[in-house]
Coordinates of C-alpha atoms in Angstrom, one line a residue:
M7 CA -29.7 36.8 36.4
S8 CA -26.1 37.3 37.9
E9 CA -24.1 36.6 35.0
I10 CA -25.8 39.3 32.4
V11 CA -25.0 41.6 35.3
G12 CA -21.5 41.0 35.3
V13 CA -21.3 41.0 31.5
I14 CA -23.4 44.3 31.5
A15 CA -20.7 45.7 34.8
N16 CA -17.4 44.3 32.6
P17 CA -17.9 45.2 29.2
A18 CA -14.0 45.1 28.5
E19 CA -13.6 41.7 30.5
T20 CA -16.5 40.4 28.2
V21 CA -15.4 41.5 24.7
R22 CA -11.9 40.2 25.6
S23 CA -13.6 36.8 26.1
L24 CA -15.7 36.4 23.1
T25 CA -12.3 37.5 21.5
E26 CA -11.1 34.7 22.7
S27 CA -13.1 32.3 21.9
R28 CA -13.3 33.5 18.2
R29 CA -9.9 32.8 17.6
L30 CA -10.0 29.2 19.3
L31 CA -13.1 28.3 17.2
D32 CA -11.0 29.9 14.2
E33 CA -8.0 27.8 15.3
A34 CA -10.8 24.7 15.3
R35 CA -11.6 25.2 12.1
R36 CA -8.2 25.5 10.5
E37 CA -7.5 22.8 12.1
I38 CA -10.4 20.2 10.5
S39 CA -9.9 21.9 7.5
E40 CA -6.1 21.1 6.9
N41 CA -6.5 17.5 8.3
R42 CA -9.4 17.2 5.5
E43 CA -7.3 18.1 3.0
R44 CA -4.5 16.0 4.4
S45 CA -6.7 13.2 4.1
Q46 CA -7.2 13.7 0.3
L47 CA -3.6 13.6 -0.1
R48 CA -1.6 10.4 -2.0
P49 CA 0.1 8.6 0.2
K50 CA 3.7 9.9 0.6
H51 CA 6.2 7.4 -1.2
T52 CA 9.5 7.7 0.1
F53 CA 11.9 6.3 -2.3
S54 CA 11.4 4.3 -5.7
R55 CA 13.6 2.5 -7.9
L56 CA 15.0 4.0 -10.6
P57 CA 13.4 2.6 -13.6
G58 CA 15.7 0.5 -16.0
F59 CA 18.7 0.2 -13.4
F60 CA 21.5 -1.8 -14.4
P61 CA 22.4 -4.2 -11.3
R62 CA 25.6 -3.6 -9.7
R63 CA 26.5 -6.9 -7.7
A64 CA 29.9 -5.3 -5.8
E65 CA 28.1 -2.1 -4.8
I66 CA 25.2 -3.5 -3.7
Q67 CA 26.5 -5.9 -1.3
A68 CA 28.8 -3.2 0.2
L69 CA 25.7 -1.1 0.3
E70 CA 23.4 -3.6 1.9
R71 CA 26.5 -5.1 4.9
A72 CA 27.2 -1.1 5.6
L73 CA 22.6 -1.2 5.7
E74 CA 22.4 -4.4 7.7
G75 CA 24.8 -4.3 10.8
E76 CA 24.5 -1.9 13.5
P77 CA 23.4 2.2 12.5
S78 CA 26.6 4.1 11.6
F79 CA 26.8 7.5 10.1
T80 CA 28.3 6.2 6.4
V81 CA 30.0 9.0 3.7
L82 CA 29.2 7.6 0.3
F83 CA 31.9 9.0 -1.9
G84 CA 32.2 9.3 -5.8
A85 CA 32.6 11.2 -8.8
S86 CA 29.8 12.8 -11.2
S87 CA 27.8 10.7 -12.5
T88 CA 29.0 7.2 -11.1
G89 CA 25.8 5.7 -9.9
K90 CA 25.3 6.7 -6.1
T91 CA 22.1 7.9 -6.1
A92 CA 20.7 5.0 -8.3
L93 CA 22.7 2.4 -5.9
L94 CA 20.8 3.7 -2.8
R95 CA 17.8 4.0 -4.4
E96 CA 17.8 0.5 -5.8
V97 CA 18.5 -0.8 -2.0
L98 CA 16.6 1.6 -0.2
S99 CA 13.7 0.9 -1.9
R100 CA 12.5 -2.2 0.0
D101 CA 10.0 -2.5 2.4
N102 CA 12.2 -2.5 5.5
Y103 CA 13.5 1.3 5.3
H104 CA 12.3 4.8 5.5
V105 CA 14.0 7.2 3.9
L106 CA 14.5 11.2 4.9
H107 CA 15.7 11.8 2.0
F108 CA 17.7 15.7 1.1
D109 CA 18.3 16.4 -2.4
L110 CA 21.0 19.5 -1.7
R111 CA 20.5 20.4 -5.4
I112 CA 17.5 21.2 -5.8
A113 CA 16.8 24.5 -5.4
G114 CA 14.0 24.9 -2.3
F115 CA 17.0 23.9 -0.5
A116 CA 18.3 28.4 0.2
D117 CA 19.3 28.6 3.6
L118 CA 18.7 27.2 7.1
A119 CA 15.3 27.5 7.6
S120 CA 13.9 25.8 4.8
L121 CA 16.5 23.1 5.3
Y122 CA 15.0 23.0 8.8
Q123 CA 11.0 22.9 7.5
S124 CA 11.7 20.2 5.0
L125 CA 13.7 17.8 8.3
S126 CA 10.7 18.7 10.4
Q127 CA 8.0 18.0 7.6
Q128 CA 10.0 14.8 7.0
M129 CA 9.8 13.5 10.8
E130 CA 6.3 14.4 11.2
L131 CA 5.4 12.3 7.9
Y132 CA 7.4 9.6 8.8
F133 CA 5.7 9.1 12.7
E134 CA 2.2 10.1 10.7
E135 CA 3.2 7.2 8.5
I136 CA 3.5 5.0 11.8
A137 CA 1.1 5.7 13.3
T138 CA -1.9 5.1 10.5
K139 CA -0.3 1.8 9.5
M140 CA 0.8 0.0 12.3
A141 CA -1.3 -1.6 14.4
G142 CA -1.6 -0.9 17.5
Y143 CA 1.1 1.9 17.0
E144 CA -2.0 4.7 17.1
E145 CA 0.0 6.6 20.3
F146 CA 2.4 7.5 17.7
K147 CA 0.2 10.2 16.1
K148 CA 1.3 12.5 19.1
E149 CA 4.6 12.2 18.7
A150 CA 4.1 13.2 14.6
W151 CA 2.2 16.5 16.4
S152 CA 5.5 17.2 18.2
F153 CA 7.2 18.2 15.0
K154 CA 4.3 20.5 14.1
F155 CA 3.7 22.1 16.9
D156 CA 7.2 22.8 17.1
R157 CA 7.4 24.2 13.4
Q158 CA 4.5 26.6 14.0
N159 CA 5.9 27.8 17.0
V160 CA 9.2 28.9 15.0
Q161 CA 6.8 30.0 12.4
E162 CA 5.3 32.7 14.8
R163 CA 8.3 33.6 16.6
P164 CA 9.2 37.0 15.3
S165 CA 12.3 37.0 13.6
N166 CA 15.3 38.7 14.4
A167 CA 16.7 41.3 11.6
S168 CA 20.3 41.7 13.1
D169 CA 21.1 37.6 13.0
T170 CA 22.1 37.0 9.3
K171 CA 23.7 33.9 9.4
T172 CA 21.2 31.8 10.8
G173 CA 17.9 34.0 10.3
P174 CA 14.3 33.1 11.5
V175 CA 15.8 29.3 12.2
K176 CA 18.5 29.3 15.5
T177 CA 20.8 26.9 16.7
S178 CA 18.8 25.8 19.7
D179 CA 16.1 24.8 17.4
I180 CA 17.9 22.0 15.1
A181 CA 19.0 20.9 18.7
R182 CA 15.1 21.0 20.0
L183 CA 14.0 19.3 16.4
M184 CA 16.7 17.0 16.5
E185 CA 16.4 15.6 20.2
L186 CA 12.7 15.5 19.2
F187 CA 13.5 12.9 16.5
Q188 CA 16.0 11.8 19.3
S189 CA 13.2 10.6 21.9
S190 CA 10.6 9.5 19.5
L191 CA 12.9 7.4 17.8
L192 CA 13.8 5.5 21.2
K193 CA 9.9 5.4 22.0
Y194 CA 9.1 3.9 18.4
W195 CA 12.1 1.1 18.6
E196 CA 11.5 0.3 22.7
F197 CA 7.4 0.2 22.3
R198 CA 5.6 -3.0 21.9
P199 CA 1.9 -2.8 21.7
L200 CA -0.6 -4.4 23.7
E201 CA -1.7 -7.7 22.4
N202 CA -4.4 -9.9 24.1
G203 CA -3.1 -12.0 27.4
D204 CA -0.3 -10.1 27.3
S205 CA 0.6 -10.1 30.9
N206 CA 3.7 -8.3 30.6
G207 CA 1.5 -5.3 29.0
H208 CA 0.6 -3.1 31.8
E209 CA 3.9 -3.8 33.5
Y210 CA 5.8 -2.6 30.0
G211 CA 4.1 0.6 29.3
K212 CA 5.1 1.9 32.7
R213 CA 8.6 1.4 31.5
Q214 CA 8.1 2.8 28.6
Q215 CA 6.5 6.1 29.9
S216 CA 9.7 6.2 32.2
S217 CA 12.1 6.4 29.3
D218 CA 11.3 9.0 27.6
N219 CA 12.4 11.4 30.3
A220 CA 15.4 9.5 31.8
S221 CA 18.8 10.4 29.8
E222 CA 20.4 6.6 31.1
Q223 CA 18.1 4.7 28.2
T224 CA 20.2 5.6 26.1
H225 CA 23.0 2.6 25.5
V226 CA 25.9 2.2 23.4
D227 CA 27.2 -1.2 22.2
P228 CA 30.2 -2.3 24.2
G229 CA 31.4 -4.4 21.7
T230 CA 31.2 -7.1 23.9
S231 CA 30.7 -11.1 22.7
G232 CA 27.3 -11.3 24.5
P233 CA 23.9 -10.1 23.3
S234 CA 22.5 -6.9 24.4
P235 CA 18.9 -6.2 25.7
R236 CA 18.7 -4.1 22.4
S237 CA 20.4 -5.9 20.4
K238 CA 17.0 -7.4 19.6
R239 CA 16.2 -4.5 17.8
W240 CA 17.5 -4.7 14.4
T241 CA 16.1 -7.6 12.5
F242 CA 18.1 -7.3 9.0
R243 CA 20.1 -10.4 8.1
R244 CA 23.7 -10.1 6.5
S245 CA 23.6 -11.5 3.1
F246 CA 26.1 -14.7 2.6
K247 CA 28.3 -15.9 -0.1
G248 CA 26.0 -16.7 -3.1
K249 CA 22.5 -17.1 -1.3
A250 CA 19.9 -14.8 -2.0
R251 CA 18.4 -13.4 1.2
E252 CA 15.2 -14.5 2.6
P253 CA 12.6 -12.1 2.9
Q254 CA 11.8 -11.4 6.6
K255 CA 8.1 -13.1 7.7
P256 CA 6.2 -11.6 9.9
A257 CA 5.7 -12.8 13.2
R258 CA 2.4 -13.8 14.6
T259 CA 1.1 -14.1 17.8
S260 CA -1.6 -17.1 18.4
N261 CA -5.4 -15.5 19.7
V262 CA -6.3 -19.0 21.2
E263 CA -10.1 -17.7 22.0
N264 CA -11.1 -17.7 17.8
G265 CA -8.2 -19.6 16.9
T266 CA -6.7 -17.1 14.1
Y267 CA -3.1 -15.3 13.6
N268 CA -2.9 -11.5 14.4
R269 CA 0.5 -10.3 12.3
K270 CA 2.9 -8.0 13.6
P271 CA 3.3 -5.1 12.5
S272 CA 7.6 -4.7 11.6
K273 CA 9.3 -1.9 11.8
K274 CA 10.9 0.6 9.1
M275 CA 14.5 1.4 10.2
P276 CA 14.7 5.4 9.5
V277 CA 17.5 6.5 7.2
I278 CA 18.3 9.9 6.8
F279 CA 19.8 10.6 3.3
F280 CA 21.7 14.2 2.5
D281 CA 22.3 13.5 -1.7
E282 CA 25.1 16.1 -2.4
A283 CA 26.1 16.6 0.9
H284 CA 28.9 19.3 0.2
K285 CA 26.6 21.7 -0.2
L286 CA 26.0 21.5 3.3
P287 CA 28.7 24.5 4.0
A288 CA 27.0 26.4 2.0
L289 CA 22.8 26.4 3.6
I290 CA 24.4 26.4 7.0
R291 CA 26.6 29.3 7.7
S292 CA 27.1 29.7 11.2
T293 CA 29.5 27.2 12.6
E294 CA 27.4 26.3 15.7
T295 CA 24.4 25.1 13.9
M296 CA 26.3 22.8 11.6
K297 CA 28.4 21.1 14.7
C298 CA 25.0 21.3 16.4
L299 CA 23.2 19.3 13.3
L300 CA 26.8 16.9 12.4
D301 CA 26.9 16.0 16.7
S302 CA 23.0 15.0 16.5
M303 CA 23.5 12.8 13.7
L304 CA 26.4 10.9 15.5
V305 CA 24.1 10.6 18.7
L306 CA 21.2 9.2 16.2
T307 CA 23.8 6.3 15.2
K308 CA 27.3 6.1 17.2
Q309 CA 25.2 6.5 20.3
D310 CA 21.9 5.3 20.1
R311 CA 21.8 3.2 17.1
L312 CA 18.8 4.8 16.0
C313 CA 19.2 5.3 12.3
H314 CA 20.9 5.7 9.3
V315 CA 22.9 8.7 8.6
I316 CA 24.2 8.8 4.9
H317 CA 25.7 11.3 2.9
A318 CA 26.7 11.0 -0.3
T319 CA 29.0 13.5 -2.0
S320 CA 31.6 13.9 -5.6
D321 CA 33.7 16.7 -3.6
P322 CA 36.8 14.9 -3.0
F323 CA 37.1 17.7 -0.1
Y324 CA 33.8 16.8 2.1
Q325 CA 35.7 14.2 4.1
T326 CA 38.8 16.8 5.2
W327 CA 35.6 19.2 5.9
L328 CA 33.9 16.6 7.9
R329 CA 37.4 16.3 10.0
Q330 CA 37.7 19.7 11.4
F331 CA 34.2 19.1 12.8
N332 CA 35.7 16.0 14.7
V333 CA 32.9 13.4 12.9
M334 CA 35.2 11.6 10.0
Q335 CA 37.1 9.6 12.3
H336 CA 33.1 8.0 13.5
C337 CA 32.1 7.6 10.3
K338 CA 32.7 4.7 7.7
I339 CA 33.7 5.3 3.8
I340 CA 32.3 3.7 0.5
T341 CA 33.9 4.9 -2.6
I342 CA 31.4 4.0 -5.7
G343 CA 33.0 4.0 -9.2
D344 CA 32.9 3.8 -12.6
C345 CA 31.6 0.5 -13.8
S346 CA 34.1 -2.1 -14.9
R347 CA 34.9 -2.3 -19.0
S348 CA 32.4 -5.6 -19.2
E349 CA 29.9 -4.1 -16.7
T350 CA 30.0 -1.7 -19.2
K351 CA 29.7 -4.2 -22.3
A352 CA 27.0 -5.6 -21.0
Y353 CA 24.8 -2.7 -19.9
F354 CA 26.0 -1.5 -23.6
R355 CA 24.5 -5.2 -25.4
D356 CA 21.3 -5.9 -23.1
Q357 CA 20.2 -2.4 -22.6
M358 CA 21.4 0.3 -25.1
L359 CA 21.1 -1.3 -28.5
P360 CA 17.3 -2.9 -28.4
T361 CA 16.2 1.2 -27.8
V362 CA 18.1 1.7 -30.9
P363 CA 16.8 0.9 -34.4
E364 CA 18.6 -2.1 -36.9
R365 CA 19.5 0.6 -39.3
L366 CA 21.3 2.7 -37.0
R367 CA 23.4 0.1 -34.8
P368 CA 26.5 -0.3 -37.1
G369 CA 27.2 3.6 -36.2
L370 CA 27.2 2.3 -32.6
R371 CA 31.0 1.3 -31.9
F372 CA 31.3 0.3 -28.6
E373 CA 35.1 1.0 -28.9
V374 CA 34.8 4.4 -29.5
L375 CA 32.1 4.8 -27.5
Y376 CA 33.9 3.3 -24.2
E377 CA 37.2 5.4 -25.1
A378 CA 35.1 8.9 -25.0
F379 CA 32.3 7.8 -22.0
G380 CA 34.1 5.2 -20.0
G381 CA 32.1 3.4 -17.3
K382 CA 29.9 6.4 -16.7
L383 CA 25.9 4.3 -17.6
A384 CA 24.2 7.7 -17.6
H385 CA 26.9 9.4 -19.9
W386 CA 26.2 6.0 -22.7
R387 CA 22.3 6.2 -21.6
D388 CA 22.2 9.8 -22.9
Y389 CA 23.9 10.4 -25.6
V390 CA 22.4 6.6 -27.3
A391 CA 18.6 8.1 -26.4
D392 CA 20.0 11.1 -28.6
Y393 CA 21.1 9.2 -31.4
G394 CA 18.3 7.1 -31.6

């Protein structure tokens, strides 16, 4: 009876309460609908090999050496059509990498806001994949949510029309996004799921919880001869001369009670890959925002050793531009050139000629084509495809 009297006495408050309840209900329905739609999407394929890829051993070995060591900031330079992206696709399509790929040639990257959206969405999908595909890592669903809610906060915030350099996305948004990614990766690399009979699991959980808020957990390898506590995080092995790399065998823990073995899921190394990275200055016109993004990438690589960052470019002045931000001296540089004459001839003989009708083959002379196209296999492929 008192509740009815209260409703009659305060109608305005009752209306506000009903409005708020309806808003929360609508948000819950929208969330359920989004989750239902997301569950029907095809699994995200991070990176795939290029069909008909021609193996280039020297270049692949150089990329493998760079990626199998500790995480670093790598600048991959090469002229147009030398095969930079194809080489990276060949190496990074392996199961031990997860690629956050940003091809700046795509028209979807028009400004800082579109870049922020793509960064946030791919980071969310990365941790969502960890939570759904790795047994014992279900709590990383919360890490994926943090990127989603941060993105929603930016989208719902009123934009300031006077700020023409950054638009609706501010430098602080980029800084917060990269900080979220850093803290989530720190948790991921230090995380160890609880196992049956693990006496240290509870103590480790407490230690892990405190590491998320303590900046002193950030560790830079001092380069000493002794192994560092964090060196066990990377399980990649360097390839030796003439020996093929052995596939990594997932660790197994015995379950004494039922006599079975539980396979530990192997962790994937995240790789942030910007293709045609020299287009970044056109997307990010604010010097402060650009400095913030590049410094964050240095923290993820040089300082915390959490992930690889690769910038591929065909612009010879891009390295000079990075030096202006005091970044280039901390980067590895890999230069990709054209294929050698012998490699080009093998490609022409083994992969191109078989696709041409036999009656047309006499018109394709290697010496003439090599003088025109050199070692750019993409040009060879396009010409032979049109010729046949």
